Structure formats: structure tokens, C-alpha cells
Amino acid sequence: MCTWESRYNLVIGTTFERKASARLSSWLKSVRDSGERPGWMLPHVFDELGQYWNTDKFKAISNQAKMARGSLKGGSLHTGGVKTVGTIAREMEKELGRTPIEPEVFKKTHVRKKENELDPDVWVEERAERTFNDFHKYVAKNLDSSVQLTPKLSTQIWKEKVVGGTHKGRCYSLGSRNDVRRLQSGLEGIGSSRQAETFDGVQNTAMSDQIAKLTAALAESERKRVAEQESMSETVQKIKEQVMNLACRPTTSAPDAPTTRVMRMIM
């Protein structure tokens, strides 16, 4: 149904596996919460999953994951569901007609959906609300009103002044937009031409190096083959010449016996 250039295989494959894994995890959670078997799941699979979800092992893993999501240094809770932060940011860019700044994306992904506009903001966790307020306090205190808060500047302030940089290669709230994550698992999306060009350049350089090494190895192998063939031809020619020389030599008869020579003289 879909085709693309072979140079995008790694990017598309990695992105598909990551998104499919997140989507499947979300579906399984919905099944676990509802307790009802969906039409796409076989009965015996549903029964086996139900037994596994009731084990102490799974409950311990689930509780540990909840603690990690709510920790001060680990991953954070958000309202994006299966959508990555990068996907939500791109959707906001289409809606706003401009690139959103960091606190706008953060609030979009960390405030629960309102029933109506008059409802107060309900943050998913205290850390999220505190971080959002810290950003605006820093901007009000350190930036002149004439300075335009661009997306690049807002991200820089967010990373360096508000959340304290990166932790294990990750920066709080950036999610799939973390540079380290993008380098490790491929581009977040092919829609960014700059990212695609960067990846293509790295991939093309690696392929060019590999082609050059293979070409050099092939040339060296061909040189050795020609040299061995020439050496073999010379050896065969020498053997032929020796055989011809032996064939051209006159044959010598055995010397006559003494009696035979005397008889010849007498006659």
C-alpha cells in the first residue's frame, strides 16, 4: 500500500516499531481497565493475559512504572496518550499557524482536558504546574519586554534555566523531541527536511566508505589473481620448453662389443 525510497528504511522501520509498541500498550491497558475482551483479541489470549495481570509479578512492575512516571527525575505523566510530544507539537503548529513555544506545548500535554472554558486548569502532577510557573517567573525576571520569546529561545531557557538540563540523555517534557533519543532511534518524522538531510548525509557517508573499501578489496583480489595466472603461465611454458628439448635430442646406441669390432676389421 505504501512505498518509499530505500534510504528511509531505517527511519520508517524504527518509527513504526516505536509507535506500534506505544499503540499496542495503550490498547492492552484499555482492555485491562475495562475487563472486556475486544473483537480483535482471541479468547485464549484474553484469558492468558487476565491471569498474567493478576500475578504479583505484574502488579509489582505496574507499581514501579507508576512511581517512575511520577518521580522528580524520571519520566513525567502527560495527557498525550499514544501521541508523542513531537506529534502534538506539530498538530499545534498547524492549528496556530506558527511554531509553538515550549510552555505552550507543555501546558497542552500536562493539563487535563476541560469540560468547558471556565473550568480551572488541572495539572497531571504538582511538578508539572511548578515547572510551568518557574518558566514564566524566569522570563518575567530576566528577559526584557522587547525581547521576542522565539521557540528556540524558549526551549533553551526551558532546558538550561528551568528543568536543569538533561538527565541520562533526556530532558523533562521534551519527550520524543529529545535530540539524544532522535539520534538513537531515528528521526521523529520524515516531515522535517533538515533532519532527513542530516540523516541522509550520515547514511550516505557510511555507504560511500563501505563501497570504497569493497572496491579496494576487489581491486586487490583481481591484482593477485592476474599475478598468479601470469606466474602459472610462465611455469607451464618452461615445462613445455623442457619437454621439447628432450624430444629433439638424438638417441645414442650402446657401444659395440670388442669381438664385433675385430670381426668388422677382418671382413
CSV table of N, CA and C in Angstrom, one decimal, residues 67-165:
chain,number,residue,atom,x,y,z
A,67,MET,N,5.5,4.7,39.8
A,67,MET,CA,6.4,5.5,40.6
A,67,MET,C,7.4,6.2,39.8
A,68,ALA,N,7.9,5.6,38.7
A,68,ALA,CA,8.9,6.2,37.8
A,68,ALA,C,8.3,7.3,37.0
A,69,ARG,N,7.0,7.2,36.6
A,69,ARG,CA,6.4,8.3,35.8
A,69,ARG,C,6.1,9.5,36.7
A,70,GLY,N,5.9,9.3,38.0
A,70,GLY,CA,5.7,10.4,38.9
A,70,GLY,C,6.9,10.9,39.6
A,71,SER,N,8.1,10.3,39.4
A,71,SER,CA,9.3,10.7,40.1
A,71,SER,C,9.7,12.1,39.7
A,72,LEU,N,10.6,12.7,40.5
A,72,LEU,CA,11.1,14.0,40.1
A,72,LEU,C,12.1,14.0,39.0
A,73,LYS,N,12.8,12.9,38.9
A,73,LYS,CA,13.9,12.8,37.8
A,73,LYS,C,13.5,11.9,36.7
A,74,GLY,N,12.5,11.1,36.9
A,74,GLY,CA,12.2,10.1,35.8
A,74,GLY,C,11.3,10.7,34.8
A,75,GLY,N,10.6,9.8,34.0
A,75,GLY,CA,9.6,10.3,33.0
A,75,GLY,C,8.4,11.0,33.7
A,76,SER,N,7.7,11.8,33.0
A,76,SER,CA,6.6,12.5,33.6
A,76,SER,C,5.3,12.1,33.1
A,77,LEU,N,4.2,12.3,33.9
A,77,LEU,CA,2.9,12.0,33.4
A,77,LEU,C,2.4,13.1,32.4
A,78,HIS,N,1.7,12.7,31.4
A,78,HIS,CA,1.1,13.7,30.5
A,78,HIS,C,-0.2,13.2,29.9
A,79,THR,N,-0.9,14.0,29.2
A,79,THR,CA,-2.2,13.7,28.7
A,79,THR,C,-2.2,13.4,27.2
A,80,GLY,N,-1.0,13.1,26.6
A,80,GLY,CA,-1.0,12.9,25.2
A,80,GLY,C,-1.4,11.5,24.8
A,81,GLY,N,-1.5,10.5,25.7
A,81,GLY,CA,-1.9,9.2,25.4
A,81,GLY,C,-0.8,8.6,24.5
A,82,VAL,N,-1.3,8.0,23.4
A,82,VAL,CA,-0.4,7.3,22.5
A,82,VAL,C,0.4,8.3,21.6
A,83,LYS,N,-0.1,9.5,21.6
A,83,LYS,CA,0.6,10.5,20.7
A,83,LYS,C,1.9,11.0,21.4
A,84,THR,N,2.9,11.1,20.7
A,84,THR,CA,4.2,11.6,21.2
A,84,THR,C,4.1,13.2,21.4
A,85,VAL,N,5.0,13.7,22.2
A,85,VAL,CA,5.0,15.2,22.3
A,85,VAL,C,5.4,15.8,21.0
A,86,GLY,N,6.2,15.2,20.2
A,86,GLY,CA,6.5,15.7,18.9
A,86,GLY,C,5.3,15.8,18.0
A,87,THR,N,4.5,14.8,18.0
A,87,THR,CA,3.3,14.8,17.2
A,87,THR,C,2.3,15.9,17.6
A,88,ILE,N,2.1,16.0,18.9
A,88,ILE,CA,1.3,17.1,19.4
A,88,ILE,C,1.8,18.5,19.1
A,89,ALA,N,3.1,18.7,19.1
A,89,ALA,CA,3.7,20.0,18.8
A,89,ALA,C,3.4,20.3,17.3
A,90,ARG,N,3.5,19.3,16.4
A,90,ARG,CA,3.3,19.5,15.0
A,90,ARG,C,1.8,19.8,14.8
A,91,GLU,N,0.9,19.2,15.5
A,91,GLU,CA,-0.5,19.5,15.4
A,91,GLU,C,-0.8,20.9,15.8
A,92,MET,N,-0.2,21.3,16.9
A,92,MET,CA,-0.3,22.7,17.4
A,92,MET,C,0.2,23.7,16.4
A,93,GLU,N,1.3,23.4,15.7
A,93,GLU,CA,1.8,24.3,14.7
A,93,GLU,C,0.9,24.5,13.5
A,94,LYS,N,0.1,23.4,13.2
A,94,LYS,CA,-0.9,23.6,12.1
A,94,LYS,C,-2.0,24.4,12.6
A,95,GLU,N,-2.5,24.2,13.8
A,95,GLU,CA,-3.6,24.9,14.4
A,95,GLU,C,-3.3,26.4,14.5
A,96,LEU,N,-2.1,26.7,15.1
A,96,LEU,CA,-1.7,28.1,15.4
A,96,LEU,C,-1.2,28.8,14.2
A,97,GLY,N,-0.7,28.1,13.2
A,97,GLY,CA,-0.1,28.8,12.0
A,97,GLY,C,1.3,29.2,12.3
A,98,ARG,N,1.9,28.8,13.4
A,98,ARG,CA,3.3,29.1,13.8
A,98,ARG,C,3.8,28.0,14.7
A,99,THR,N,5.1,28.1,14.9
A,99,THR,CA,5.7,27.1,15.8
A,99,THR,C,5.4,27.5,17.2
A,100,PRO,N,4.8,26.6,18.0
A,100,PRO,CA,4.5,26.9,19.4
A,100,PRO,C,5.8,27.0,20.3
A,101,ILE,N,5.8,27.8,21.3
A,101,ILE,CA,6.9,27.9,22.2
A,101,ILE,C,6.8,26.8,23.3
A,102,GLU,N,7.8,26.5,24.0
A,102,GLU,CA,7.9,25.4,24.9
A,102,GLU,C,6.8,25.3,25.9
A,103,PRO,N,6.5,26.4,26.7
A,103,PRO,CA,5.4,26.3,27.7
A,103,PRO,C,4.1,26.0,27.1
A,104,GLU,N,3.8,26.5,25.8
A,104,GLU,CA,2.5,26.2,25.2
A,104,GLU,C,2.3,24.7,25.0
A,105,VAL,N,3.4,24.0,24.5
A,105,VAL,CA,3.4,22.6,24.3
A,105,VAL,C,3.2,21.9,25.6
A,106,PHE,N,4.0,22.3,26.6
A,106,PHE,CA,4.0,21.7,27.9
A,106,PHE,C,2.6,21.8,28.5
A,107,LYS,N,2.0,22.9,28.5
A,107,LYS,CA,0.6,23.0,29.1
A,107,LYS,C,-0.4,22.2,28.3
A,108,LYS,N,-0.2,22.1,27.0
A,108,LYS,CA,-1.1,21.3,26.2
A,108,LYS,C,-1.1,19.8,26.6
A,109,THR,N,0.1,19.4,27.0
A,109,THR,CA,0.3,17.9,27.3
A,109,THR,C,0.3,17.6,28.8
A,110,HIS,N,0.1,18.6,29.6
A,110,HIS,CA,0.2,18.3,31.1
A,110,HIS,C,-1.1,18.9,31.8
A,111,VAL,N,-2.0,19.4,31.1
A,111,VAL,CA,-3.3,19.9,31.8
A,111,VAL,C,-4.4,19.0,31.3
A,112,ARG,N,-5.2,18.5,32.2
A,112,ARG,CA,-6.3,17.6,31.8
A,112,ARG,C,-7.3,18.4,31.0
A,113,LYS,N,-8.0,17.6,30.1
A,113,LYS,CA,-9.0,18.3,29.2
A,113,LYS,C,-10.1,18.9,30.0
A,114,LYS,N,-10.5,20.1,29.7
A,114,LYS,CA,-11.6,20.8,30.4
A,114,LYS,C,-12.9,20.4,29.9
A,115,GLU,N,-13.9,20.4,30.7
A,115,GLU,CA,-15.3,20.3,30.3
A,115,GLU,C,-15.8,21.5,29.6
A,116,ASN,N,-15.4,22.7,30.1
A,116,ASN,CA,-15.7,24.0,29.5
A,116,ASN,C,-14.6,24.9,29.8
A,117,GLU,N,-14.6,26.1,29.1
A,117,GLU,CA,-13.5,27.1,29.2
A,117,GLU,C,-13.4,27.7,30.6
A,118,LEU,N,-14.5,27.6,31.4
A,118,LEU,CA,-14.5,28.3,32.8
A,118,LEU,C,-13.9,27.4,33.8
A,119,ASP,N,-13.6,26.1,33.5
A,119,ASP,CA,-13.0,25.2,34.5
A,119,ASP,C,-11.6,25.6,34.7
A,120,PRO,N,-11.1,25.5,36.0
A,120,PRO,CA,-9.7,25.8,36.3
A,120,PRO,C,-8.8,24.7,35.7
A,121,ASP,N,-7.5,25.1,35.5
A,121,ASP,CA,-6.5,24.2,35.0
A,121,ASP,C,-6.2,23.1,36.0
A,122,VAL,N,-6.3,21.9,35.6
A,122,VAL,CA,-6.0,20.7,36.5
A,122,VAL,C,-4.7,20.1,35.9
A,123,TRP,N,-3.6,20.2,36.6
A,123,TRP,CA,-2.4,19.6,36.1
A,123,TRP,C,-2.3,18.2,36.5
A,124,VAL,N,-1.6,17.4,35.7
A,124,VAL,CA,-1.5,16.0,35.9
A,124,VAL,C,-0.6,15.7,37.1
A,125,GLU,N,0.3,16.6,37.5
A,125,GLU,CA,1.1,16.4,38.7
A,125,GLU,C,1.6,17.7,39.2
A,126,GLU,N,2.0,17.8,40.5
A,126,GLU,CA,2.4,19.1,41.0
A,126,GLU,C,3.7,19.6,40.3
A,127,ARG,N,4.6,18.6,40.0
A,127,ARG,CA,5.8,19.0,39.4
A,127,ARG,C,5.6,19.8,38.1
A,128,ALA,N,4.6,19.3,37.3
A,128,ALA,CA,4.3,20.0,36.0
A,128,ALA,C,3.9,21.4,36.2
A,129,GLU,N,3.0,21.7,37.2
A,129,GLU,CA,2.5,23.0,37.5
A,129,GLU,C,3.6,23.9,38.0
A,130,ARG,N,4.5,23.3,38.8
A,130,ARG,CA,5.6,24.1,39.4
A,130,ARG,C,6.6,24.5,38.3
A,131,THR,N,6.9,23.5,37.4
A,131,THR,CA,7.8,23.8,36.3
A,131,THR,C,7.3,24.9,35.4
A,132,PHE,N,6.0,24.8,35.0
A,132,PHE,CA,5.4,25.8,34.2
A,132,PHE,C,5.5,27.2,34.8
A,133,ASN,N,5.2,27.3,36.1
A,133,ASN,CA,5.2,28.6,36.8
A,133,ASN,C,6.7,29.1,36.9
A,134,ASP,N,7.6,28.2,37.1
A,134,ASP,CA,9.0,28.6,37.2
A,134,ASP,C,9.5,29.2,35.8
A,135,PHE,N,9.1,28.7,34.7
A,135,PHE,CA,9.4,29.2,33.4
A,135,PHE,C,9.0,30.7,33.3
A,136,HIS,N,7.8,30.9,33.6
A,136,HIS,CA,7.2,32.3,33.5
A,136,HIS,C,7.9,33.3,34.5
A,137,LYS,N,8.2,32.8,35.6
A,137,LYS,CA,8.9,33.6,36.6
A,137,LYS,C,10.3,34.0,36.1
A,138,TYR,N,11.0,33.0,35.5
A,138,TYR,CA,12.3,33.3,35.0
A,138,TYR,C,12.2,34.4,33.9
A,139,VAL,N,11.3,34.2,32.9
A,139,VAL,CA,11.1,35.1,31.8
A,139,VAL,C,10.8,36.5,32.3
A,140,ALA,N,9.9,36.6,33.3
A,140,ALA,CA,9.5,37.9,33.8
A,140,ALA,C,10.6,38.6,34.5
A,141,LYS,N,11.5,37.8,35.1
A,141,LYS,CA,12.6,38.4,35.9
A,141,LYS,C,13.8,38.7,35.1
A,142,ASN,N,14.1,38.0,34.0
A,142,ASN,CA,15.4,38.1,33.3
A,142,ASN,C,15.3,38.6,31.9
A,143,LEU,N,14.1,38.6,31.3
A,143,LEU,CA,14.0,39.0,29.9
A,143,LEU,C,13.3,40.3,29.8
A,144,ASP,N,13.9,41.2,29.0
A,144,ASP,CA,13.3,42.5,28.7
A,144,ASP,C,12.0,42.3,27.9
A,145,SER,N,11.1,43.2,28.1
A,145,SER,CA,9.8,43.1,27.4
A,145,SER,C,10.0,43.2,25.9
A,146,SER,N,11.1,43.8,25.4
A,146,SER,CA,11.3,44.0,24.0
A,146,SER,C,11.9,42.7,23.3
A,147,VAL,N,12.3,41.8,24.1
A,147,VAL,CA,12.9,40.6,23.6
A,147,VAL,C,11.8,39.6,23.2
A,148,GLN,N,11.8,39.1,21.9
A,148,GLN,CA,10.8,38.2,21.4
A,148,GLN,C,11.1,36.8,21.9
A,149,LEU,N,10.2,36.1,22.5
A,149,LEU,CA,10.3,34.8,23.0
A,149,LEU,C,10.1,33.8,21.9
A,150,THR,N,11.2,33.5,21.1
A,150,THR,CA,11.1,32.6,20.0
A,150,THR,C,11.0,31.1,20.5
A,151,PRO,N,10.6,30.2,19.6
A,151,PRO,CA,10.6,28.8,20.0
A,151,PRO,C,12.0,28.3,20.4
A,152,LYS,N,13.0,28.7,19.7
A,152,LYS,CA,14.4,28.3,20.0
A,152,LYS,C,14.8,28.9,21.4
A,153,LEU,N,14.5,30.1,21.6
A,153,LEU,CA,14.9,30.7,22.9
A,153,LEU,C,14.1,30.1,24.1
A,154,SER,N,12.9,29.8,23.9
A,154,SER,CA,12.0,29.2,24.9
A,154,SER,C,12.6,27.8,25.3
A,155,THR,N,13.0,27.1,24.3
A,155,THR,CA,13.5,25.7,24.5
A,155,THR,C,14.8,25.8,25.3
A,156,GLN,N,15.7,26.8,24.9
A,156,GLN,CA,16.9,27.0,25.6
A,156,GLN,C,16.7,27.3,27.1
A,157,ILE,N,15.8,28.3,27.3
A,157,ILE,CA,15.5,28.6,28.7
A,157,ILE,C,15.0,27.5,29.5
A,158,TRP,N,14.1,26.7,28.8
A,158,TRP,CA,13.4,25.6,29.5
A,158,TRP,C,14.5,24.6,29.9
A,159,LYS,N,15.4,24.2,29.0
A,159,LYS,CA,16.4,23.2,29.3
A,159,LYS,C,17.4,23.6,30.3
A,160,GLU,N,18.0,24.9,30.1
A,160,GLU,CA,19.1,25.3,30.8
A,160,GLU,C,18.8,26.0,32.1
A,161,LYS,N,17.6,26.7,32.2
A,161,LYS,CA,17.3,27.5,33.4
A,161,LYS,C,16.2,27.0,34.2
A,162,VAL,N,15.3,26.1,33.7
A,162,VAL,CA,14.1,25.7,34.4
A,162,VAL,C,14.2,24.3,34.9
A,163,VAL,N,14.5,23.4,34.0
A,163,VAL,CA,14.4,21.9,34.4
A,163,VAL,C,15.8,21.4,34.7
A,164,GLY,N,16.9,22.2,34.6
A,164,GLY,CA,18.2,21.7,35.0
A,164,GLY,C,18.9,20.9,34.0
A,165,GLY,N,18.7,21.1,32.7
A,165,GLY,CA,19.4,20.3,31.7
A,165,GLY,C,18.9,18.9,31.5
